[in-house]
Amino acid sequence: MQNQQEINRLKNIVQELLDEAVKQGASAAEAGLSQENGLSVSARLGDVETIEHHCDQGLGVTVYFGRRKGSASTTDLSSASIKETVSAACSIARYTSDDNYAGLPDKELLATEFPDLDLNHPWAISADEAIALAIECEDAARSFHPEISNSEGASINTHQGIRVMGNTLGFLHGYASTRHSLSCSVLAQRGDSMQRDYWYSVARNALNLEPAVDVGKKSAQRALRRLEARSLSTRQSPVLYCAETASGLLGSFIGAISGGNLYRKSSFLLDALGTQVFPKFIHIYEQPFLKGALGSSAYDGEGVATKARDIVSEGILQGYVLSTYSARKLGMQSTGNAGGVHNLTITPGQLDYPAMLKELNTGLLVTELMGQGVNMVTGDYSRGAAGFWVENGEIQYPVEEITIAGNLKDMFKNIIAVGSDVDYRGNIRTGSILAERMSIAGE
Amino acid sequence: MEILNLARQSILTPVGIHDGDIEKIMSRLLSSPVDAADIYFQSSHSESWVMEGGIIKEGSHNIDQGAGVRAVSGEKTGFAYSDRIELPVLLEAANNVKAIVRQGQEAQVGLVKAANRSPYYPSINPLKSLTDQQKIDLLRKVDSETRKLDGRIEEVIVSMVGVHDSILVANQDGSLAADVRPLVRMNVTVIVEENGHREQGSMGGGARSDYSCFIEEDQALEYGREAVRQALVNLEATEAPAGNMTVVLGPGWPGILLHEAIGHGLEGDFNRKGTSAFSGRVGERVASDLCTVVDDGTLAGRRGSLSIDDEGTITEKTVLIENGILKGYMQDKLNARLMGVKPTGNGRRQSYAHLPMPRMTNTYMLPGPHNPQDIIKSVKKGLYARNFAGGQVDITSGKFVFSASEAYLIENGRITRPVKGATLIGNGPDVLTKVSMVGNDLELDSGVGTCGKDGQSVPVGVGQPTLKIDGLTIGGTSV
């Protein structure tokens, strides 16, 4: 197979680089190489707007001289450049300090099994076909309603890449993967009120993308429903995070239990292992071996085997999210999370989206968040928001130009319900999340 | 050596590409009837050093080089890029992108040197301005001097980044323009602890210069002192109020408000497409008559400055708002042509692998008549926002948000106590109409800004004098 040949060629480059590092005196080294090709097209107002051909490659190496390390990267994969890149990394390692926690992973933690995770489904689509599909998507949005007044266009992206990773402990593996997406963004206008919204679909296999027409229609519906949004008076109320915004809440949770923030003591969940962080009904786990999923991987960014594991069960924190370095700093073992989590999932509840609105009863449905405003050290949370005011389980009107604030520690503990309306498009899989009470600031 | 030759030497010589090859690629691009075409060559070398826990923990050296080929016809753009700067690869790229237009014809292009002007920063390689030993000695000095400042300091993280970026742009008229762009940045983050309570402070700066700018006048140590000061202020801070109140923005970095609330909405692409809350409003009042806002790529050595933009256009000082009236937008070539105006030198791209679009350079408000102390004195109850962590805007609805990292309550004309967790939210087209006082203390930021748009990051500058805004929504936890 052509792919396998290319993977082998790139594996040879990585091996050559590791050998060169040892030759230049490194006691250990690790390297990663990626190569990606892609096509992006966009259409706006019924005609093609851009066609982009992508072609990326990159190589990164970290060398260790005992407990000192140096890193270098390049986009040039020629033999001469590889030698120079290794030299640059070695030269840097002459100036970094001895760091007792630095080094390659423990050999016994490295992945040895590489199941087929069904990640590689090239999409044989020509630029012309992609343009036609983008136009179809945008047409569906523009013709959806007379108040759809303008468009930022629809786009199709398809990427195919190979990643190879190796180290001087004998780990050397490569795999091919694909990623395709379809998105549309349109504007709605009524009087002076102008609003924009979008929708997208993303998948490893183009067959699993939502139909172009559906993506277009949803983008139109989403823009329309925001028209004539108003602010709210300052108040406190329960807040329902829709599935897309709920994944951000879980992202903050993962940040707080990540090794880097823990060993720097920059987390509001220091020493929370084994304690009640969420209510009893919450179960959060990683699924690295899900076939065809966006966050699937047999090993992490250091070659450490990933594990299907519970992070929270019955609301109690079961484990942190650690790389080799952060684990050693904490006197623990890597959890296979160098580079992040793998298909983090919160067990869906029984209630679908309309039932979650009923559960909210009267309060704020948040569909968009803006700005930073999350303090990892203290858990203080204050972000710009837009969404809908809900009364008796029914959406009343769109709202914007408000902020919602609280403390993540309290917000997590007081979650009332998780919906069954899971958003499967990202590496964090969650339904909508109902938070008990937050401060809303507005006009 | 002149810049064009310097750039040729760092980008083209190592890969064996000659002017004749560029002419061949351009001729290939122009064999379809395109409105515009360019070839962008780039070679970027960067390094970063991090000190944490009292040790030099990380260092890295990165090389990123490649070329991007673009053809534009009407509103249509074809684009391809490669990390391999090789003639056959780039000819193939040219074939791919000119397919945006159908029919073909013969074309011949001869390269000529673009008109140049003296640059706003030296054509130097900052990575070579200190030896590696001197770089880590500098980090160690900042670390140890900062740690001495207060007993409550738990951790100090010092990072330093240097970039040596060379670019060459060939345009369809055969002009070949070049730029050598040094960029350095340093940052100090401090974590303090008192009675089990932890807070953080951060300060940094940078310039289109070499590392000497951190050594002169002990600038680097000043970042450490400022980071400690902010962290200690945050230890004292109590919950921010929630609701609508008068806000006084401090000078300098709080100019990020202009960048988010106003600047993005005045970029040419959104206005050509009619998707900005400011679309079609040139000549209208969008701010109080105290407000004059410019975008200025020509400031010497500033982080957001450029001698030419990424399309080879000479940068300028563009008046966006004059005495409250919207004067014009920031343009790249494509949007300027489609809107029938002049490019303003705002065509920027993150790298050869990205398409150019209208982006800001250094955006700031000119000083006004008021004494900053008088501005504070005029407020009965309000918020004084001295520093911000970052912001975001929805171009279409005009809604923007940003988070204060250092803020104080103003009560009866006096700054009383620090508050934390204040998020400010407002409406771009309204906010400057509520500016009732403008200070005489214009400051530019210290050189830390990075702006993101459509997934592309570019260095920018912001600035402003002290401003009083009559009514912004503050999102705090204390109701």
Short mmCIF file of N, CA, C and O in Angstrom, two decimals, chain A residues 44 47-57 69 71-75 91-92 95-97 99 128 150 152 187 194-196 226 234 236 263-266 325 370-373 377-378 380 382 384 400-403 405-406 439 441-442, chain B residues 52 55-65 75-81 83 96 102 132-133 136 140 191 198-200 243 273-276 355 390-397 399 401 403 421 423 425-427 473-477:
data_model
loop_
_atom_site.label_atom_id
_atom_site.label_comp_id
_atom_site.label_asym_id
_atom_site.label_seq_id
_atom_site.Cartn_x
_atom_site.Cartn_y
_atom_site.Cartn_z
N ARG A 44 -18.83 31.88 -1.83
CA ARG A 44 -19.60 32.95 -1.21
C ARG A 44 -20.53 33.56 -2.25
O ARG A 44 -20.10 33.81 -3.38
N ASP A 47 -20.74 31.70 -5.65
CA ASP A 47 -19.61 31.48 -6.55
C ASP A 47 -18.38 31.13 -5.73
O ASP A 47 -18.30 31.46 -4.54
N VAL A 48 -17.42 30.48 -6.38
CA VAL A 48 -16.20 30.11 -5.67
C VAL A 48 -15.47 31.37 -5.20
O VAL A 48 -15.44 32.38 -5.91
N GLU A 49 -14.93 31.33 -3.98
CA GLU A 49 -14.17 32.47 -3.46
C GLU A 49 -12.69 32.14 -3.33
O GLU A 49 -11.84 32.90 -3.79
N THR A 50 -12.36 31.03 -2.70
CA THR A 50 -10.94 30.63 -2.62
C THR A 50 -10.79 29.13 -2.87
O THR A 50 -11.67 28.33 -2.54
N ILE A 51 -9.66 28.78 -3.47
CA ILE A 51 -9.22 27.39 -3.54
C ILE A 51 -7.82 27.38 -2.96
O ILE A 51 -6.94 28.10 -3.43
N GLU A 52 -7.60 26.61 -1.91
CA GLU A 52 -6.28 26.55 -1.28
C GLU A 52 -5.76 25.13 -1.29
O GLU A 52 -6.46 24.21 -0.88
N HIS A 53 -4.54 24.98 -1.77
CA HIS A 53 -3.88 23.67 -1.73
C HIS A 53 -2.86 23.71 -0.60
O HIS A 53 -1.95 24.54 -0.62
N HIS A 54 -3.00 22.82 0.37
CA HIS A 54 -2.10 22.81 1.52
C HIS A 54 -1.05 21.71 1.37
O HIS A 54 -1.36 20.63 0.88
N CYS A 55 0.12 22.00 1.84
CA CYS A 55 1.18 21.00 1.81
C CYS A 55 2.14 21.37 2.94
O CYS A 55 2.89 22.33 2.83
N ASP A 56 2.05 20.64 4.05
CA ASP A 56 2.85 20.97 5.22
C ASP A 56 3.71 19.80 5.65
O ASP A 56 3.27 18.66 5.59
N GLN A 57 4.88 20.10 6.12
CA GLN A 57 5.67 19.07 6.78
C GLN A 57 6.47 19.72 7.89
O GLN A 57 6.78 20.91 7.85
N LYS A 69 18.14 19.16 28.55
CA LYS A 69 17.50 18.91 27.27
C LYS A 69 17.53 20.10 26.34
O LYS A 69 17.67 21.26 26.78
N SER A 71 15.71 21.41 22.34
CA SER A 71 14.75 21.07 21.29
C SER A 71 15.01 21.89 20.04
O SER A 71 15.54 23.00 20.11
N ALA A 72 14.62 21.35 18.90
CA ALA A 72 14.71 22.09 17.64
C ALA A 72 13.68 21.55 16.67
O ALA A 72 13.24 20.41 16.79
N SER A 73 13.29 22.39 15.72
CA SER A 73 12.35 21.93 14.70
C SER A 73 12.68 22.57 13.37
O SER A 73 13.35 23.59 13.30
N THR A 74 12.20 21.92 12.30
CA THR A 74 12.43 22.44 10.96
C THR A 74 11.32 21.99 10.02
O THR A 74 10.65 21.00 10.28
N THR A 75 11.13 22.73 8.95
CA THR A 75 10.18 22.31 7.92
C THR A 75 10.92 21.69 6.74
O THR A 75 10.31 21.31 5.75
N SER A 91 23.17 21.87 20.81
CA SER A 91 23.81 23.10 21.25
C SER A 91 23.01 23.74 22.37
O SER A 91 23.57 24.25 23.35
N ILE A 92 21.68 23.71 22.24
CA ILE A 92 20.84 24.29 23.28
C ILE A 92 20.98 23.51 24.58
O ILE A 92 21.01 24.09 25.67
N TYR A 95 23.29 24.56 27.30
CA TYR A 95 23.00 25.73 28.12
C TYR A 95 21.84 25.54 29.08
O TYR A 95 21.68 26.32 30.02
N THR A 96 20.98 24.55 28.84
CA THR A 96 19.88 24.34 29.78
C THR A 96 20.46 23.69 31.05
O THR A 96 21.58 23.19 31.05
N SER A 97 19.63 23.71 32.11
CA SER A 97 20.13 23.22 33.41
C SER A 97 19.80 21.74 33.58
O SER A 97 18.93 21.20 32.92
N ASP A 99 17.82 19.02 35.08
CA ASP A 99 16.45 19.00 35.60
C ASP A 99 16.15 17.55 35.95
O ASP A 99 16.05 16.69 35.08
N ASP A 128 -13.38 21.06 -8.12
CA ASP A 128 -14.68 21.43 -8.71
C ASP A 128 -15.85 20.82 -7.94
O ASP A 128 -16.87 21.48 -7.71
N ASN A 150 -27.01 38.11 4.02
CA ASN A 150 -25.63 38.17 3.54
C ASN A 150 -24.95 36.87 3.98
O ASN A 150 -25.52 36.08 4.74
N GLU A 152 -21.00 34.86 4.82
CA GLU A 152 -19.54 34.80 4.89
C GLU A 152 -19.04 33.60 4.12
O GLU A 152 -17.85 33.35 4.05
N LEU A 187 -25.41 35.68 7.56
CA LEU A 187 -25.92 36.80 8.34
C LEU A 187 -27.43 36.92 8.15
O LEU A 187 -27.94 36.69 7.05
N MET A 194 -28.43 43.05 13.10
CA MET A 194 -27.70 42.18 12.19
C MET A 194 -26.98 41.14 13.03
O MET A 194 -26.30 41.49 14.00
N GLN A 195 -27.13 39.87 12.69
CA GLN A 195 -26.51 38.80 13.46
C GLN A 195 -25.89 37.78 12.52
O GLN A 195 -26.39 37.56 11.41
N ARG A 196 -24.82 37.17 12.99
CA ARG A 196 -24.16 36.14 12.18
C ARG A 196 -24.08 34.87 13.01
O ARG A 196 -23.93 34.92 14.23
N ARG A 226 -31.10 34.65 16.51
CA ARG A 226 -30.42 35.65 17.33
C ARG A 226 -30.91 37.07 17.07
O ARG A 226 -30.52 38.00 17.78
N THR A 234 -29.12 42.98 35.49
CA THR A 234 -28.22 42.21 36.35
C THR A 234 -29.04 41.37 37.32
O THR A 234 -29.98 41.86 37.94
N GLN A 236 -29.33 37.00 39.28
CA GLN A 236 -28.79 35.65 39.41
C GLN A 236 -29.82 34.67 38.89
O GLN A 236 -31.02 34.87 39.05
N TYR A 263 1.63 20.95 39.12
CA TYR A 263 2.94 21.07 39.76
C TYR A 263 3.34 22.53 39.95
O TYR A 263 4.14 22.85 40.81
N ARG A 264 2.74 23.43 39.16
CA ARG A 264 2.97 24.87 39.40
C ARG A 264 2.04 25.41 40.47
O ARG A 264 2.05 26.58 40.78
N LYS A 265 1.22 24.53 41.02
CA LYS A 265 0.21 24.92 42.02
C LYS A 265 -0.67 26.05 41.50
O LYS A 265 -1.07 26.93 42.26
N SER A 266 -0.93 26.03 40.19
CA SER A 266 -1.77 27.05 39.58
C SER A 266 -3.13 26.48 39.25
O SER A 266 -3.65 26.71 38.17
N TYR A 325 6.83 14.30 32.25
CA TYR A 325 7.49 15.31 33.06
C TYR A 325 6.63 15.73 34.25
O TYR A 325 7.08 15.72 35.40
N MET A 370 -17.71 34.31 25.02
CA MET A 370 -16.67 35.16 24.43
C MET A 370 -15.61 35.50 25.46
O MET A 370 -15.91 35.67 26.63
N GLY A 371 -14.38 35.65 24.98
CA GLY A 371 -13.30 36.15 25.82
C GLY A 371 -12.71 35.08 26.72
O GLY A 371 -13.16 33.94 26.73
N GLN A 372 -11.66 35.46 27.43
CA GLN A 372 -10.99 34.53 28.34
C GLN A 372 -11.77 34.53 29.64
O GLN A 372 -12.86 34.06 29.69
N GLY A 373 -11.24 35.09 30.69
CA GLY A 373 -12.04 35.24 31.90
C GLY A 373 -12.16 34.00 32.77
O GLY A 373 -13.09 33.88 33.55
N VAL A 377 -6.06 29.55 38.71
CA VAL A 377 -5.53 29.49 40.07
C VAL A 377 -6.66 29.47 41.09
O VAL A 377 -6.63 28.74 42.07
N THR A 378 -7.68 30.30 40.83
CA THR A 378 -8.75 30.46 41.83
C THR A 378 -10.07 29.83 41.40
O THR A 378 -10.96 29.64 42.21
N ASP A 380 -12.10 31.38 39.52
CA ASP A 380 -13.01 32.49 39.21
C ASP A 380 -13.31 32.51 37.72
O ASP A 380 -12.41 32.38 36.89
N SER A 382 -15.64 34.43 34.62
CA SER A 382 -16.49 35.55 34.20
C SER A 382 -16.30 35.74 32.70
O SER A 382 -15.24 36.13 32.25
N GLY A 384 -18.06 36.74 28.65
CA GLY A 384 -19.12 37.32 27.84
C GLY A 384 -19.99 36.19 27.31
O GLY A 384 -19.50 35.11 27.00
N GLU A 400 -27.93 39.09 24.44
CA GLU A 400 -26.51 39.30 24.17
C GLU A 400 -26.02 40.44 25.04
O GLU A 400 -26.78 41.03 25.78
N GLU A 401 -24.71 40.72 24.93
CA GLU A 401 -24.09 41.79 25.71
C GLU A 401 -24.32 41.60 27.20
O GLU A 401 -24.68 42.53 27.91
N ILE A 402 -24.13 40.37 27.66
CA ILE A 402 -24.18 40.08 29.09
C ILE A 402 -22.94 39.30 29.45
O ILE A 402 -22.24 38.77 28.58
N THR A 403 -22.65 39.24 30.74
CA THR A 403 -21.59 38.34 31.20
C THR A 403 -22.20 37.37 32.21
O THR A 403 -23.20 37.68 32.87
N ALA A 405 -21.00 34.90 35.50
CA ALA A 405 -19.86 34.76 36.41
C ALA A 405 -20.17 33.79 37.53
O ALA A 405 -21.33 33.62 37.93
N GLY A 406 -19.12 33.15 38.02
CA GLY A 406 -19.24 32.25 39.15
C GLY A 406 -17.87 31.73 39.50
O GLY A 406 -16.86 32.26 39.03
N SER A 439 -24.09 34.46 38.38
CA SER A 439 -24.38 35.90 38.33
C SER A 439 -24.39 36.34 36.88
O SER A 439 -23.44 36.10 36.14
N ALA A 441 -24.55 39.68 34.49
CA ALA A 441 -24.46 41.14 34.51
C ALA A 441 -24.89 41.67 33.16
O ALA A 441 -24.52 41.12 32.12
N GLY A 442 -25.70 42.71 33.17
CA GLY A 442 -26.16 43.30 31.93
C GLY A 442 -26.47 44.76 32.13
O GLY A 442 -25.87 45.41 32.98
N GLU B 52 12.35 28.40 34.68
CA GLU B 52 11.27 28.15 35.64
C GLU B 52 11.83 27.33 36.79
O GLU B 52 12.70 26.48 36.58
N ILE B 55 15.68 27.19 37.24
CA ILE B 55 16.61 26.56 36.30
C ILE B 55 16.25 26.92 34.86
O ILE B 55 15.09 27.27 34.57
N ILE B 56 17.24 26.85 33.97
CA ILE B 56 16.96 27.02 32.54
C ILE B 56 16.33 25.71 32.10
O ILE B 56 17.00 24.68 31.95
N LYS B 57 15.03 25.73 31.91
CA LYS B 57 14.31 24.49 31.75
C LYS B 57 14.19 24.06 30.30
O LYS B 57 14.25 22.88 29.98
N GLU B 58 13.98 25.01 29.43
CA GLU B 58 13.75 24.65 28.04
C GLU B 58 14.41 25.63 27.10
O GLU B 58 14.49 26.83 27.38
N GLY B 59 14.85 25.10 25.98
CA GLY B 59 15.33 25.95 24.91
C GLY B 59 14.97 25.27 23.59
O GLY B 59 14.95 24.05 23.52
N SER B 60 14.64 26.06 22.58
CA SER B 60 14.37 25.44 21.28
C SER B 60 14.76 26.38 20.16
O SER B 60 14.82 27.60 20.33
N HIS B 61 15.07 25.78 19.04
CA HIS B 61 15.45 26.52 17.84
C HIS B 61 14.58 26.01 16.70
O HIS B 61 14.45 24.81 16.52
N ASN B 62 13.95 26.93 15.96
CA ASN B 62 13.00 26.50 14.94
C ASN B 62 13.24 27.19 13.62
O ASN B 62 13.51 28.39 13.58
N ILE B 63 13.17 26.39 12.56
CA ILE B 63 13.31 26.94 11.21
C ILE B 63 12.02 26.67 10.46
O ILE B 63 11.53 25.55 10.42
N ASP B 64 11.46 27.73 9.88
CA ASP B 64 10.23 27.58 9.10
C ASP B 64 10.45 28.32 7.79
O ASP B 64 10.68 29.53 7.79
N GLN B 65 10.43 27.62 6.70
CA GLN B 65 10.64 28.30 5.43
C GLN B 65 9.75 27.70 4.35
O GLN B 65 9.36 26.54 4.42
N GLU B 75 -13.33 38.37 -7.28
CA GLU B 75 -13.34 38.06 -5.86
C GLU B 75 -12.76 36.68 -5.59
O GLU B 75 -12.82 36.18 -4.47
N LYS B 76 -12.24 36.03 -6.64
CA LYS B 76 -11.77 34.65 -6.49
C LYS B 76 -10.27 34.58 -6.26
O LYS B 76 -9.50 35.28 -6.91
N THR B 77 -9.88 33.70 -5.36
CA THR B 77 -8.46 33.53 -5.05
C THR B 77 -8.06 32.07 -5.16
O THR B 77 -8.74 31.20 -4.59
N GLY B 78 -6.98 31.81 -5.87
CA GLY B 78 -6.36 30.48 -5.86
C GLY B 78 -5.06 30.58 -5.10
O GLY B 78 -4.31 31.56 -5.27
N PHE B 79 -4.76 29.59 -4.25
CA PHE B 79 -3.58 29.68 -3.39
C PHE B 79 -2.98 28.30 -3.16
O PHE B 79 -3.71 27.33 -2.97
N ALA B 80 -1.67 28.22 -3.23
CA ALA B 80 -0.98 26.98 -2.89
C ALA B 80 0.34 27.35 -2.25
O ALA B 80 0.90 28.41 -2.52
N TYR B 81 0.84 26.48 -1.35
CA TYR B 81 2.13 26.76 -0.72
C TYR B 81 2.88 25.47 -0.50
O TYR B 81 2.32 24.38 -0.56
N ASP B 83 6.56 23.88 1.77
CA ASP B 83 7.77 24.10 2.57
C ASP B 83 8.99 23.85 1.72
O ASP B 83 10.10 24.10 2.15
N ASN B 96 -1.79 24.96 -10.26
CA ASN B 96 -2.97 24.71 -9.44
C ASN B 96 -3.76 25.98 -9.18
O ASN B 96 -4.98 25.98 -9.26
N ARG B 102 -10.20 30.26 -16.08
CA ARG B 102 -10.18 29.16 -17.04
C ARG B 102 -9.22 29.32 -18.23
O ARG B 102 -8.25 28.60 -18.34
N ASP B 132 24.62 32.49 23.34
CA ASP B 132 23.68 31.69 24.13
C ASP B 132 23.96 31.86 25.62
O ASP B 132 23.04 31.93 26.44
N GLN B 133 25.24 31.93 25.96
CA GLN B 133 25.60 32.10 27.37
C GLN B 133 25.07 33.44 27.90
O GLN B 133 24.50 33.50 29.00
N ILE B 136 21.23 33.18 28.54
CA ILE B 136 20.79 32.52 29.78
C ILE B 136 21.26 33.29 31.02
O ILE B 136 20.57 33.29 32.04
N ARG B 140 18.78 34.36 34.01
CA ARG B 140 19.11 34.07 35.41
C ARG B 140 19.09 35.34 36.26
O ARG B 140 18.64 35.33 37.40
N ILE B 191 4.16 34.00 40.56
CA ILE B 191 3.08 33.48 41.41
C ILE B 191 3.43 33.81 42.85
O ILE B 191 4.54 33.56 43.31
N ARG B 198 -3.31 32.07 46.51
CA ARG B 198 -2.33 32.28 45.43
C ARG B 198 -2.88 33.22 44.37
O ARG B 198 -4.05 33.18 44.03
N GLU B 199 -2.01 34.07 43.86
CA GLU B 199 -2.38 34.92 42.74
C GLU B 199 -1.19 35.02 41.80
O GLU B 199 -0.07 34.64 42.13
N GLN B 200 -1.45 35.59 40.63
CA GLN B 200 -0.46 35.62 39.58
C GLN B 200 -0.33 37.04 39.02
O GLN B 200 -1.31 37.78 39.00
N GLY B 243 -22.72 44.85 36.81
CA GLY B 243 -23.71 45.83 36.40
C GLY B 243 -23.11 46.89 35.51
O GLY B 243 -21.96 46.78 35.09
N LYS B 273 -17.57 43.06 2.23
CA LYS B 273 -18.63 42.06 2.20
C LYS B 273 -19.90 42.53 2.90
O LYS B 273 -20.93 41.86 2.84
N GLY B 274 -19.80 43.65 3.62
CA GLY B 274 -20.98 44.15 4.33
C GLY B 274 -21.34 43.34 5.55
O GLY B 274 -22.51 43.28 5.94
N THR B 275 -20.35 42.70 6.18
CA THR B 275 -20.66 41.87 7.35
C THR B 275 -20.27 42.53 8.67
O THR B 275 -20.44 41.94 9.72
N SER B 276 -19.72 43.76 8.62
CA SER B 276 -19.31 44.43 9.85
C SER B 276 -20.39 45.38 10.33
O SER B 276 -21.11 45.98 9.53
N LEU B 355 -3.07 32.89 3.54
CA LEU B 355 -3.45 33.97 2.62
C LEU B 355 -3.42 35.32 3.34
O LEU B 355 -3.84 35.41 4.49
N GLY B 390 -6.97 40.12 27.76
CA GLY B 390 -7.24 39.78 26.36
C GLY B 390 -8.70 39.98 26.05
O GLY B 390 -9.52 40.16 26.95
N GLY B 391 -9.05 39.98 24.77
CA GLY B 391 -10.43 40.24 24.41
C GLY B 391 -10.85 39.55 23.13
O GLY B 391 -10.06 38.86 22.50
N GLN B 392 -12.10 39.77 22.75
CA GLN B 392 -12.67 39.13 21.58
C GLN B 392 -13.83 39.98 21.08
O GLN B 392 -14.45 40.71 21.85
N VAL B 393 -14.13 39.90 19.76
CA VAL B 393 -15.25 40.67 19.23
C VAL B 393 -16.06 39.84 18.24
O VAL B 393 -15.52 38.95 17.58
N ASP B 394 -17.36 40.07 18.18
CA ASP B 394 -18.22 39.55 17.13
C ASP B 394 -18.39 40.70 16.13
O ASP B 394 -19.05 41.69 16.43
N ILE B 395 -17.75 40.58 14.96
CA ILE B 395 -17.71 41.67 13.99
C ILE B 395 -19.11 42.12 13.57
O ILE B 395 -19.36 43.31 13.37
N THR B 396 -20.01 41.16 13.43
CA THR B 396 -21.32 41.45 12.86
C THR B 396 -22.25 42.14 13.85
O THR B 396 -22.85 43.17 13.54
N SER B 397 -22.34 41.59 15.07
CA SER B 397 -23.23 42.22 16.05
C SER B 397 -22.52 43.38 16.73
O SER B 397 -23.16 44.23 17.34
N LYS B 399 -20.62 43.15 19.28
CA LYS B 399 -20.41 42.90 20.71
C LYS B 399 -18.96 42.49 20.97
O LYS B 399 -18.40 41.66 20.26
N VAL B 401 -15.85 41.75 24.23
CA VAL B 401 -15.65 41.44 25.64
C VAL B 401 -14.16 41.46 25.92
O VAL B 401 -13.36 41.15 25.04
N SER B 403 -11.22 41.00 29.46
CA SER B 403 -11.05 40.68 30.88
C SER B 403 -9.98 41.55 31.50
O SER B 403 -8.87 41.62 30.99
N GLY B 421 -11.43 39.69 38.61
CA GLY B 421 -12.45 38.95 37.87
C GLY B 421 -13.41 39.83 37.11
O GLY B 421 -14.51 39.41 36.79
N THR B 423 -14.98 41.39 33.97
CA THR B 423 -15.06 41.23 32.53
C THR B 423 -15.89 42.38 32.00
O THR B 423 -16.95 42.68 32.54
N ILE B 425 -18.05 44.10 28.91
CA ILE B 425 -18.72 43.75 27.66
C ILE B 425 -19.43 44.97 27.12
O ILE B 425 -19.95 45.78 27.90
N GLY B 426 -19.42 45.12 25.82
CA GLY B 426 -20.07 46.30 25.24
C GLY B 426 -20.32 46.12 23.76
O GLY B 426 -20.14 45.03 23.20
N ASN B 427 -20.73 47.21 23.12
CA ASN B 427 -21.09 47.19 21.72
C ASN B 427 -20.15 48.14 20.97
O ASN B 427 -20.10 49.33 21.28
N THR B 473 -20.95 47.54 30.63
CA THR B 473 -21.38 46.47 31.51
C THR B 473 -20.17 45.74 32.06
O THR B 473 -19.28 45.32 31.31
N ILE B 474 -20.14 45.61 33.39
CA ILE B 474 -19.05 44.89 34.05
C ILE B 474 -19.62 43.60 34.63
O ILE B 474 -20.61 43.62 35.34
N GLY B 475 -18.99 42.51 34.26
CA GLY B 475 -19.46 41.23 34.76
C GLY B 475 -18.59 40.79 35.92
O GLY B 475 -17.48 40.33 35.74
N GLY B 476 -19.07 40.97 37.10
CA GLY B 476 -18.36 40.48 38.28
C GLY B 476 -19.24 39.48 38.98
O GLY B 476 -20.30 39.11 38.47
N THR B 477 -18.81 39.02 40.15
CA THR B 477 -19.59 38.03 40.88
C THR B 477 -20.40 38.67 41.99
O THR B 477 -21.30 38.07 42.54
#
